[in-house]
PDB file of C-alpha atoms in Angstrom:
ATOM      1  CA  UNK A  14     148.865  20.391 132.471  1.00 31.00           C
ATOM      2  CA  UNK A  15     146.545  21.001 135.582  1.00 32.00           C
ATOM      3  CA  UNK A  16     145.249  17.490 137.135  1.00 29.00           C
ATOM      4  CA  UNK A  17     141.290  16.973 136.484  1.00 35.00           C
ATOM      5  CA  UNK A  18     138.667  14.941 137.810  1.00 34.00           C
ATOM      6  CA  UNK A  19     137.037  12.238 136.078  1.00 37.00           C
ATOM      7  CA  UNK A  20     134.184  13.578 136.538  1.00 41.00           C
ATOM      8  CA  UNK A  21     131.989  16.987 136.366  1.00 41.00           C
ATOM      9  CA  UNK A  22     130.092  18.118 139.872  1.00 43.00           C
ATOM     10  CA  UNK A  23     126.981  17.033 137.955  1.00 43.00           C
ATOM     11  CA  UNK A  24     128.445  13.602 137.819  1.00 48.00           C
ATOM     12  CA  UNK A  25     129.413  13.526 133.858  1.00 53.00           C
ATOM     13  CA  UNK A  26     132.683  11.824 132.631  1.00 57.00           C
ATOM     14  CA  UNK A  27     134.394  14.366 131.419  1.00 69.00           C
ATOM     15  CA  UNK A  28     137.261  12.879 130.108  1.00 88.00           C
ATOM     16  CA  UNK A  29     135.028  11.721 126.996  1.00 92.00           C
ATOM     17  CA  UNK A  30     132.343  13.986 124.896  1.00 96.00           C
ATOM     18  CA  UNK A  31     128.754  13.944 126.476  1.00 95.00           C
ATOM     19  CA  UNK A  32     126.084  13.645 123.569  1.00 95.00           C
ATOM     20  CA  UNK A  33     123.402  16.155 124.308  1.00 96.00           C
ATOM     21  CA  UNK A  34     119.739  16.069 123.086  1.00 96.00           C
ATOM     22  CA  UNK A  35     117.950  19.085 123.672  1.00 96.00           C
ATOM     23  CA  UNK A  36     117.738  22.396 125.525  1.00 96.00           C
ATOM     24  CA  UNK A  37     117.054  20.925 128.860  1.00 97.00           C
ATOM     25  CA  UNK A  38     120.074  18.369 128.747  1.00 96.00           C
ATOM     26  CA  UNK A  39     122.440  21.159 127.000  1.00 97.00           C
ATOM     27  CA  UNK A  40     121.411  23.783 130.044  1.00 97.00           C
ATOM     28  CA  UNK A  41     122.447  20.784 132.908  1.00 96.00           C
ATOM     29  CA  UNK A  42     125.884  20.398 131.050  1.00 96.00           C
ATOM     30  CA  UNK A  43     126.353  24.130 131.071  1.00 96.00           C
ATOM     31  CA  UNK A  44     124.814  24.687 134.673  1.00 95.00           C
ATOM     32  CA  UNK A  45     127.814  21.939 135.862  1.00 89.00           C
ATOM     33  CA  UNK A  46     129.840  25.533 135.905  1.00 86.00           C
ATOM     34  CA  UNK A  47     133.496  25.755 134.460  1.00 94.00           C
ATOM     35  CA  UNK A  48     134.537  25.472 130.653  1.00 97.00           C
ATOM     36  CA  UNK A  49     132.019  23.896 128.370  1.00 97.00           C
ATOM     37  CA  UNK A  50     133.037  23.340 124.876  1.00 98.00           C
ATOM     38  CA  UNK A  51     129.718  22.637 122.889  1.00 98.00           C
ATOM     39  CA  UNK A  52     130.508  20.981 119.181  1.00 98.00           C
ATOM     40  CA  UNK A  53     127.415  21.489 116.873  1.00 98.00           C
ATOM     41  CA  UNK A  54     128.095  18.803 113.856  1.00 98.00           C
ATOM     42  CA  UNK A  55     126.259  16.737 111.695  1.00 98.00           C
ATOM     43  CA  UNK A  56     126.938  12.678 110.400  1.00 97.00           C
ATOM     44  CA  UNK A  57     127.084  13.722 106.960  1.00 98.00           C
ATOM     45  CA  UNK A  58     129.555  16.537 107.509  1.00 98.00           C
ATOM     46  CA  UNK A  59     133.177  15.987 106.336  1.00 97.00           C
ATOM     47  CA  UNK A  60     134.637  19.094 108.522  1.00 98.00           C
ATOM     48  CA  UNK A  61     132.991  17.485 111.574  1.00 98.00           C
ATOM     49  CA  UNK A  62     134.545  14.291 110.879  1.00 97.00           C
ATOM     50  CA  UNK A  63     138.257  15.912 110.882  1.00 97.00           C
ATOM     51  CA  UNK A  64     137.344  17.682 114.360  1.00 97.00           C
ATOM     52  CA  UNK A  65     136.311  14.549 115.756  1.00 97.00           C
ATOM     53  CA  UNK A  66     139.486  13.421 117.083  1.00 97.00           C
ATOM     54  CA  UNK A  67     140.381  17.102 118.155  1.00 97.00           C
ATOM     55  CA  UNK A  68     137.268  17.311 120.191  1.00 97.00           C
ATOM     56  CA  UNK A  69     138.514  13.832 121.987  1.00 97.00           C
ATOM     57  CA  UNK A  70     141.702  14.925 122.726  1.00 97.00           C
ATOM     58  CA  UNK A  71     140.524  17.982 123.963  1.00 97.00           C
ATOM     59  CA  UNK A  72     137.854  16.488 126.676  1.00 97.00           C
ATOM     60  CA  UNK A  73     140.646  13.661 127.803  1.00 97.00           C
ATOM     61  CA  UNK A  74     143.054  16.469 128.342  1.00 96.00           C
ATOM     62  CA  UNK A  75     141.462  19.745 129.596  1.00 95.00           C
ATOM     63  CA  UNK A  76     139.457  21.129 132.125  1.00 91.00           C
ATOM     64  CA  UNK A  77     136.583  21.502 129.950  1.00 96.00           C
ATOM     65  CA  UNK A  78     133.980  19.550 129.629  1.00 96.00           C
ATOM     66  CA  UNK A  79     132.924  18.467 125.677  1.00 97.00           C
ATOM     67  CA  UNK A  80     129.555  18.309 124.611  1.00 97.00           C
ATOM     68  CA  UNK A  81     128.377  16.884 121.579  1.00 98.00           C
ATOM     69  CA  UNK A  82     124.913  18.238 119.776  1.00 98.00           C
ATOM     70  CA  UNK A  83     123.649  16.818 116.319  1.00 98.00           C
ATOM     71  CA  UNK A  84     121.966  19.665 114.852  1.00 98.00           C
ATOM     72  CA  UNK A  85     120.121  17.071 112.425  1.00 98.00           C
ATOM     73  CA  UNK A  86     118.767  15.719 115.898  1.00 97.00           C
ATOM     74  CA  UNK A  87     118.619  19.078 117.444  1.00 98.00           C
ATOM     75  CA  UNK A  88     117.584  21.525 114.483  1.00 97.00           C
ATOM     76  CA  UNK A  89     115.657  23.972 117.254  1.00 97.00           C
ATOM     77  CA  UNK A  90     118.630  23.858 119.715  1.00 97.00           C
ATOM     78  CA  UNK A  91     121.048  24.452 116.980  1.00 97.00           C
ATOM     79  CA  UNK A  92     118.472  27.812 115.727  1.00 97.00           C
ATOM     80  CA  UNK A  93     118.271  29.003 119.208  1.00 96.00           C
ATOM     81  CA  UNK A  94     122.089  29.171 119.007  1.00 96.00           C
ATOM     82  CA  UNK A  95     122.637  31.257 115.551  1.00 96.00           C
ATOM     83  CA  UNK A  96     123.979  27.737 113.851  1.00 97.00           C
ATOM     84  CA  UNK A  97     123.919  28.550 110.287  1.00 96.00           C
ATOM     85  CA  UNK A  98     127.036  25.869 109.404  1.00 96.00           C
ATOM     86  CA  UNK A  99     128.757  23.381 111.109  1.00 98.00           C
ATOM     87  CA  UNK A 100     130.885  22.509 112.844  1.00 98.00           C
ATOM     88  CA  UNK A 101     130.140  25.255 114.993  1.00 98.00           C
ATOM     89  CA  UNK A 102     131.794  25.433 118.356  1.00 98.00           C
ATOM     90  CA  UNK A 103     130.346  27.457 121.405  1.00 98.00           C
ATOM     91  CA  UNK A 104     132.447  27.833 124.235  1.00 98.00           C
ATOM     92  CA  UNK A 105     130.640  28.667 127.993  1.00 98.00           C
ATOM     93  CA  UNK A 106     132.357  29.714 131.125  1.00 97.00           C
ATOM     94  CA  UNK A 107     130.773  29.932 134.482  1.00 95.00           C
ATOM     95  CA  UNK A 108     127.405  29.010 132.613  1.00 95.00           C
ATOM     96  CA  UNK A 109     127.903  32.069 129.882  1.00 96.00           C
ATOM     97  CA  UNK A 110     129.082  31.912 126.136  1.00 97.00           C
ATOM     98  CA  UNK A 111     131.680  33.319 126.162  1.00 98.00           C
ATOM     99  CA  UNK A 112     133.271  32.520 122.262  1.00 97.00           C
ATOM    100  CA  UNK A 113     131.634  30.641 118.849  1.00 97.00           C
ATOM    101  CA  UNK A 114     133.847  29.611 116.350  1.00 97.00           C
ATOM    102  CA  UNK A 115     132.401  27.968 112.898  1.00 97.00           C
ATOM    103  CA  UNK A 116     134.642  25.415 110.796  1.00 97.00           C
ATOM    104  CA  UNK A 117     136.845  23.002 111.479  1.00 95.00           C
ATOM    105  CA  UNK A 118     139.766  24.476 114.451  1.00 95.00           C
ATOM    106  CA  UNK A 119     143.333  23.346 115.019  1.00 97.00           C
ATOM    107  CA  UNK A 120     143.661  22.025 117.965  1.00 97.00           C
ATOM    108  CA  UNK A 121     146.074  24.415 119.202  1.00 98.00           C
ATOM    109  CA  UNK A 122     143.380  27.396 119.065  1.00 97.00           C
ATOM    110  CA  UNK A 123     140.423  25.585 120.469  1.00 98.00           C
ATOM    111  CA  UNK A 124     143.059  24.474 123.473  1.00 98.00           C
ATOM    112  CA  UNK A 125     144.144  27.893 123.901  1.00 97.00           C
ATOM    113  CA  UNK A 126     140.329  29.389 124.020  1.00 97.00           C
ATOM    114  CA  UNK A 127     139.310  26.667 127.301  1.00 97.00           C
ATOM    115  CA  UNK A 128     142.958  27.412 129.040  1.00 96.00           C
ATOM    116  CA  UNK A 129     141.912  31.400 128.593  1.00 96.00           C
ATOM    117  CA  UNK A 130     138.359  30.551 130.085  1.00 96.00           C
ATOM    118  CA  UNK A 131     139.843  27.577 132.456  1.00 91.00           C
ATOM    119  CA  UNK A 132     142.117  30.530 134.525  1.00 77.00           C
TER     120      UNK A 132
END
């Protein structure tokens, strides 16, 4: 496992989720560069609540940096991004999207899509 920072160049801890609130804060997360795994979920959603721990693990111990959006909170971020169910989970590189997955993801694949962006 490659050794990380604690934190981003934009001066986020990235060894935790971020919680993002709108376009403007989701854009500075993404502009920080490198892998960003964005995790569209809801409170009420039982799926999201299974990922939760996944999406920890996966921000103590990658590269990527985890973002957080409630798309209760964020219902016009989360229709500028196609959400139609959550969780859904967009993955950036270099400031692009490069992958969207919906449903809850073992952790195996969602580690395996940031160490194929992270190269």
């Amino acid at each position: 496992m490659a050794t990380r920072s604690s934190a981003s160049g934009n001066g986020i801890d990235r060894d935790e989720p971020v919680h993002v609130n709108g376009r403007e804060a989701l854009d500075d997360v993404v502009a920080g560069g490198g892998v960003v795994l964005v995790d569209f979920h809801a409170e009420w959603c039982g799926p999201c609540k299974m990922l939760e721990p996944v999406v920890e693990t996966l921000a103590a111990e990658t590269d990527a940096t985890v973002a957080k959006v409630d798309v209760d909170e964020n219902q016009a971020l989360a229709s500028a991004y196609g959400v139609r169910g959550v969780p859904t989970l967009v993955l950036f590189a270099d400031g692009e999207q490069v992958e969207e997955v919906v449903g809850a993801q073992p952790e195996e694949r969602l580690r395996a899509l940031i160490d194929e962006y992270a190269e």
